[in-house]
PDB file of C-alpha atoms in Angstrom:
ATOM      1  CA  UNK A   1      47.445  82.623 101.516  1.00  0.00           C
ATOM      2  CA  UNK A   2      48.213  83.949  97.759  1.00  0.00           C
ATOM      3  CA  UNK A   3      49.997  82.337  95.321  1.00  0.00           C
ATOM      4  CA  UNK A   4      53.681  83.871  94.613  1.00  0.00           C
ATOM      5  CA  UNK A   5      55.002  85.360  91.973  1.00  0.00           C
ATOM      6  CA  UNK A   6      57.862  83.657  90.333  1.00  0.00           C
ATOM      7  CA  UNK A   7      59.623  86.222  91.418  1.00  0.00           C
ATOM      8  CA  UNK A   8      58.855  86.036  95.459  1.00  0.00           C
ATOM      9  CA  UNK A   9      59.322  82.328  94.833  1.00  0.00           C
ATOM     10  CA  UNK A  10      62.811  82.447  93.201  1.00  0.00           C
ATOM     11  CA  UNK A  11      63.583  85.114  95.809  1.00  0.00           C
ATOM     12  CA  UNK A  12      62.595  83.134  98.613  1.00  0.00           C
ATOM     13  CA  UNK A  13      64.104  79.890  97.381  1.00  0.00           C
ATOM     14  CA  UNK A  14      67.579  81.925  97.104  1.00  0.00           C
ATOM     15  CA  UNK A  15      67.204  83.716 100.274  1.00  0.00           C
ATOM     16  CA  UNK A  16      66.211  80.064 102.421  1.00  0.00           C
ATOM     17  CA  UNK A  17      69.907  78.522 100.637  1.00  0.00           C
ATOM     18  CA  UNK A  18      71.832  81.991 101.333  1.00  0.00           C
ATOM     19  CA  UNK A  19      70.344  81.581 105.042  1.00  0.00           C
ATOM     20  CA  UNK A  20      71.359  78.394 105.110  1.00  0.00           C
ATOM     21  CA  UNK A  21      75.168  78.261 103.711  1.00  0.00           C
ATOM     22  CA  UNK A  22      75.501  81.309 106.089  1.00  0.00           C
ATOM     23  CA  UNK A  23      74.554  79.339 109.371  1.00  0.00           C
ATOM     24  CA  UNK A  24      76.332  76.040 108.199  1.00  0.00           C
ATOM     25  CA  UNK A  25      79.744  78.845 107.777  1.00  0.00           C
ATOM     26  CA  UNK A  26      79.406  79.791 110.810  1.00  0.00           C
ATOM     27  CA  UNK A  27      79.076  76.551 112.570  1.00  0.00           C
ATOM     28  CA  UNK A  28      82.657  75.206 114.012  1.00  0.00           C
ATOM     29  CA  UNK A  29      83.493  72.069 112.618  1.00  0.00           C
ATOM     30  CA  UNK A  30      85.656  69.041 113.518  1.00  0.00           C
ATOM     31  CA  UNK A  31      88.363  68.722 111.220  1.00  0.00           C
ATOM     32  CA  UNK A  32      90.295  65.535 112.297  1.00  0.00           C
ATOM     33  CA  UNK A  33      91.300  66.730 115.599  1.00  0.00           C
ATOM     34  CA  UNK A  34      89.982  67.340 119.266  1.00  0.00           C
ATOM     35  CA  UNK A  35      89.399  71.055 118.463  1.00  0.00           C
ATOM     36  CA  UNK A  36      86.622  72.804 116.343  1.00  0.00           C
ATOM     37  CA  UNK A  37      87.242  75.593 113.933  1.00  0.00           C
ATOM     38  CA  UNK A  38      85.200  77.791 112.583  1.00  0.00           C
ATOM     39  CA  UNK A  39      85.552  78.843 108.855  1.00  0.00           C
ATOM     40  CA  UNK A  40      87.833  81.729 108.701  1.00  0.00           C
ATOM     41  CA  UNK A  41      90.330  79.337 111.157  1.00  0.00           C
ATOM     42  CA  UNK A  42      90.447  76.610 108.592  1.00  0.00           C
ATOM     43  CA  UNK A  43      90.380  79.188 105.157  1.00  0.00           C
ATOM     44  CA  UNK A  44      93.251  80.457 106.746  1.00  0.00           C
ATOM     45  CA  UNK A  45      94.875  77.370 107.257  1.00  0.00           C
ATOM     46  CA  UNK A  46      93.765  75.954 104.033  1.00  0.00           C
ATOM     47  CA  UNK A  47      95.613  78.828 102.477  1.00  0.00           C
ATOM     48  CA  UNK A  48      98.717  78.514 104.379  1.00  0.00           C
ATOM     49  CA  UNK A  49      98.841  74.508 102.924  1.00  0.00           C
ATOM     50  CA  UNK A  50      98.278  75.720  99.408  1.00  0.00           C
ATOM     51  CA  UNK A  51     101.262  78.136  99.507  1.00  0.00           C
ATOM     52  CA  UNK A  52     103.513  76.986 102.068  1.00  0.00           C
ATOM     53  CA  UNK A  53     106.081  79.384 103.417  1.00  0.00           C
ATOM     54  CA  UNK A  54     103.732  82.272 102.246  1.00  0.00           C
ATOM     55  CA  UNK A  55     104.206  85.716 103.817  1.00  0.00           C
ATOM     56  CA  UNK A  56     101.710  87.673 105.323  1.00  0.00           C
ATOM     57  CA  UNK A  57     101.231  90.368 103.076  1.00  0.00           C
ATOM     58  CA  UNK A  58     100.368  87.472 100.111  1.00  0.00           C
ATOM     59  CA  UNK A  59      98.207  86.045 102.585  1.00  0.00           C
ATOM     60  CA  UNK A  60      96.083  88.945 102.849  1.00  0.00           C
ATOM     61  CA  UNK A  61      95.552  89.493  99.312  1.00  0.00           C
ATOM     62  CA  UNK A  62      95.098  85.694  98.806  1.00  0.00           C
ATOM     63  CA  UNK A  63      91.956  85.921 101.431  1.00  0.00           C
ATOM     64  CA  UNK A  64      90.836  89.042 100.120  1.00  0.00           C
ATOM     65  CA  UNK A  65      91.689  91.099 104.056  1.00  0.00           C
ATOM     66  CA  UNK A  66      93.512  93.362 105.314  1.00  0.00           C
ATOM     67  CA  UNK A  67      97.656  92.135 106.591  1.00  0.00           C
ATOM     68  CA  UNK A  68      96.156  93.076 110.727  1.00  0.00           C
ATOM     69  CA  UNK A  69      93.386  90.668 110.053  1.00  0.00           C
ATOM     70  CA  UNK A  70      96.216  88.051 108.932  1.00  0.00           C
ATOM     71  CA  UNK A  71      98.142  89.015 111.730  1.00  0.00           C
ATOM     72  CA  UNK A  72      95.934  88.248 114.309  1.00  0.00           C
ATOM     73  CA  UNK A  73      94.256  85.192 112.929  1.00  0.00           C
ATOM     74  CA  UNK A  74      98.269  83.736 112.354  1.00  0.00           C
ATOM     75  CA  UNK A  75      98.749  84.515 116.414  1.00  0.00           C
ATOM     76  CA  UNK A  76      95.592  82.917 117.304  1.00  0.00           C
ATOM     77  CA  UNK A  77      96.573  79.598 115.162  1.00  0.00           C
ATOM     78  CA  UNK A  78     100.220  80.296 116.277  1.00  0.00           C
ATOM     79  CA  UNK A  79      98.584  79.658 119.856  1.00  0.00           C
ATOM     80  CA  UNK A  80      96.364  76.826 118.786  1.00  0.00           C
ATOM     81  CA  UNK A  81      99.920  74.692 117.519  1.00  0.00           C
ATOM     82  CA  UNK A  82      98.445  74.750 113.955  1.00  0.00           C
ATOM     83  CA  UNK A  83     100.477  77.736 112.279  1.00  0.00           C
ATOM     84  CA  UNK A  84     104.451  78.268 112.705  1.00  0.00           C
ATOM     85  CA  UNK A  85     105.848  81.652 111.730  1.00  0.00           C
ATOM     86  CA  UNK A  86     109.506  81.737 110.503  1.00  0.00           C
ATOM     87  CA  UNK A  87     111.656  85.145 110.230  1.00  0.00           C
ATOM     88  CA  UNK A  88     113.432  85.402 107.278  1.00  0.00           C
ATOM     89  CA  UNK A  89     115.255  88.786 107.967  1.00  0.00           C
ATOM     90  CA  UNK A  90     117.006  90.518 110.597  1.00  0.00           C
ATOM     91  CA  UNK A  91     113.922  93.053 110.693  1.00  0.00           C
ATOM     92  CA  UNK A  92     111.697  90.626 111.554  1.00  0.00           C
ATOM     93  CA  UNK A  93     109.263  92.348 109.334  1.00  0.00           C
ATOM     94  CA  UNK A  94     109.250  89.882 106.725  1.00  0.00           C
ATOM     95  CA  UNK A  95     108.160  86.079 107.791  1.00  0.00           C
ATOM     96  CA  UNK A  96     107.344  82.834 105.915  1.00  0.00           C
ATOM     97  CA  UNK A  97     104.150  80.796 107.223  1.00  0.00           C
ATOM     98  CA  UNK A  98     103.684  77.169 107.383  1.00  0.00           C
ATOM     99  CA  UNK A  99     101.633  74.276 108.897  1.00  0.00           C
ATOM    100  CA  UNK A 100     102.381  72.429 111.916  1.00  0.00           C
ATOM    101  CA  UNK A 101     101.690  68.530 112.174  1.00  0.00           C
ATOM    102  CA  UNK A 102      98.557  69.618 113.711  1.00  0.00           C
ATOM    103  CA  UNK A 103      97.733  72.116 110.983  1.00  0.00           C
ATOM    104  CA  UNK A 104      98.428  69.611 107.997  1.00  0.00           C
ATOM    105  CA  UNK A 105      95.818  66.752 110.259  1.00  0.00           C
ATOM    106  CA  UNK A 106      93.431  70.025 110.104  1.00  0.00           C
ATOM    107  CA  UNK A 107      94.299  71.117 106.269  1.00  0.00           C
ATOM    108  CA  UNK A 108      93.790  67.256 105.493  1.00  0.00           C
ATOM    109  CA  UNK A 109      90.659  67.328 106.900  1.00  0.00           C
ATOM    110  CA  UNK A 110      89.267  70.262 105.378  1.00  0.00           C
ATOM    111  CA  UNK A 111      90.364  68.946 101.791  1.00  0.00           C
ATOM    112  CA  UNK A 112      88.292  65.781 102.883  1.00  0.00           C
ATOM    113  CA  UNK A 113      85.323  67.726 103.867  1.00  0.00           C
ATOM    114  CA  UNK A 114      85.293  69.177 100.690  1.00  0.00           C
ATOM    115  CA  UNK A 115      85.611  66.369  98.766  1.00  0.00           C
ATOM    116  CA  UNK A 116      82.680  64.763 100.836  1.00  0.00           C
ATOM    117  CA  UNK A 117      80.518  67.725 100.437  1.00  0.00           C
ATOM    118  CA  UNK A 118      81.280  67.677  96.579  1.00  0.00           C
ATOM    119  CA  UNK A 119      80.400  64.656  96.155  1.00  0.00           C
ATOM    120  CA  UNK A 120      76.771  65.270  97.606  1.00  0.00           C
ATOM    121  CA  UNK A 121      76.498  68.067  95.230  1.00  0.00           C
ATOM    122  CA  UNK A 122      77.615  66.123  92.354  1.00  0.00           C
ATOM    123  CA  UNK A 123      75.472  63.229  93.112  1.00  0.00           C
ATOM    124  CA  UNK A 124      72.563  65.649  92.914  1.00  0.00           C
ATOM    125  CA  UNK A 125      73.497  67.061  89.523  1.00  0.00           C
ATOM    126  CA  UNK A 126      73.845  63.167  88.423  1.00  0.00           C
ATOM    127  CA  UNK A 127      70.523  63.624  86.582  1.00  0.00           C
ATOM    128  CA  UNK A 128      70.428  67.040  85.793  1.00  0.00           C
ATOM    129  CA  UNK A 129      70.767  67.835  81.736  1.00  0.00           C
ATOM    130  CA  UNK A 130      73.686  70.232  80.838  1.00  0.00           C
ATOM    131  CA  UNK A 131      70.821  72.255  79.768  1.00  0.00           C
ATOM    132  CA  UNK A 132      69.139  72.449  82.892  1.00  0.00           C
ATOM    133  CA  UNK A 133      72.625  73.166  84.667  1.00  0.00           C
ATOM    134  CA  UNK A 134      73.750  75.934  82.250  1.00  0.00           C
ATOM    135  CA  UNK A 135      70.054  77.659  83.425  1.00  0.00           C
ATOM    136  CA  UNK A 136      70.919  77.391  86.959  1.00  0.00           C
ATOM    137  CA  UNK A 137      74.115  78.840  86.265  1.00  0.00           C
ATOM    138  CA  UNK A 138      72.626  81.604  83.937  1.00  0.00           C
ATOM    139  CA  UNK A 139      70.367  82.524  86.787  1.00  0.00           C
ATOM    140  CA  UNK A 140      72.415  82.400  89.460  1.00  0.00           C
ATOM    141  CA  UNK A 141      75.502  85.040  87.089  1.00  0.00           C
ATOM    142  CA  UNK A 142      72.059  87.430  86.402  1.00  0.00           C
ATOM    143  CA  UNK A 143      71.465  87.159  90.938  1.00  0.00           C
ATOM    144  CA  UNK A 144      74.941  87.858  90.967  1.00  0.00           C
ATOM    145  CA  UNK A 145      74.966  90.454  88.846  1.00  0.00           C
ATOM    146  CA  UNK A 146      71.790  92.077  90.343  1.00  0.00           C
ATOM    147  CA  UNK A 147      73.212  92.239  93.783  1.00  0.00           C
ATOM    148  CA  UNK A 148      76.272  94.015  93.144  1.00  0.00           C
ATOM    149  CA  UNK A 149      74.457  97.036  91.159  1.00  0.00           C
TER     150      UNK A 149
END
């Protein structure tokens, strides 16, 4: 087999970790109760805990979709006892959102994930110089950068 380029191999190397984060996004996790969620469930949620009694419309541009997406996620976690929806006008075109019991265990859970995950990360940067750091983050702004031409 031929050696790589440093290009193929940086390429490859970013490619295997995009592959990777993708799977691990997709994969439902347990988030302190009997149910699994998969990651738009629990961004949703997480959002809704951050800005409690948000509307929908706020929502959207918080998550970066469009309000029908919102809509239909908030029915499914409406269904799944996690999300409550409150009308605040006779309309009842404009709502606040908020978490249940059940969706502050999940939104709890989520922030601990994170904080576990973090952790890992920062444990492996322990012994990295800020000068090796600020050239992983120097690459990885010129991949960004690259990808969006």
């Amino acid at each position: 087999m031929p050696k790589l380029s440093k290009t193929d191999t940086v390429i490859h190397s970013f490619e295997k970790v995009m592959n990777q984060y993708i799977l691990s996004e997709k994969k439902p996790r347990n988030y302190g109760t009997d149910q699994l969620y998969h990651r738009s469930e629990v961004h949703t949620i997480d959002a809704i805990g951050k800005h409690n009694s948000i509307n929908v419309t706020t929502l959207a541009n918080y998550l970066g979709i469009t309000k029908g997406a919102v809509s239909q996620m908030i029915d499914k976690l409406i269904k799944k006892g996690l999300v409550i929806k409150t009308v605040l006008s006779k309309s009842d075109t404009e709502v606040a959102l908020s978490l249940t019991l059940k969706g502050k265990q999940v939104y709890e859970g989520h922030n601990e994930y994170h904080y576990e995950f973090y952790k890992r990360i920062e444990k492996e940067l322990a012994d990295m110089s800020e000068h090796d750091i600020q050239i992983f983050l120097n690459i990885m702004d010129n991949l960004s950068k690259i990808l969006i031409e």
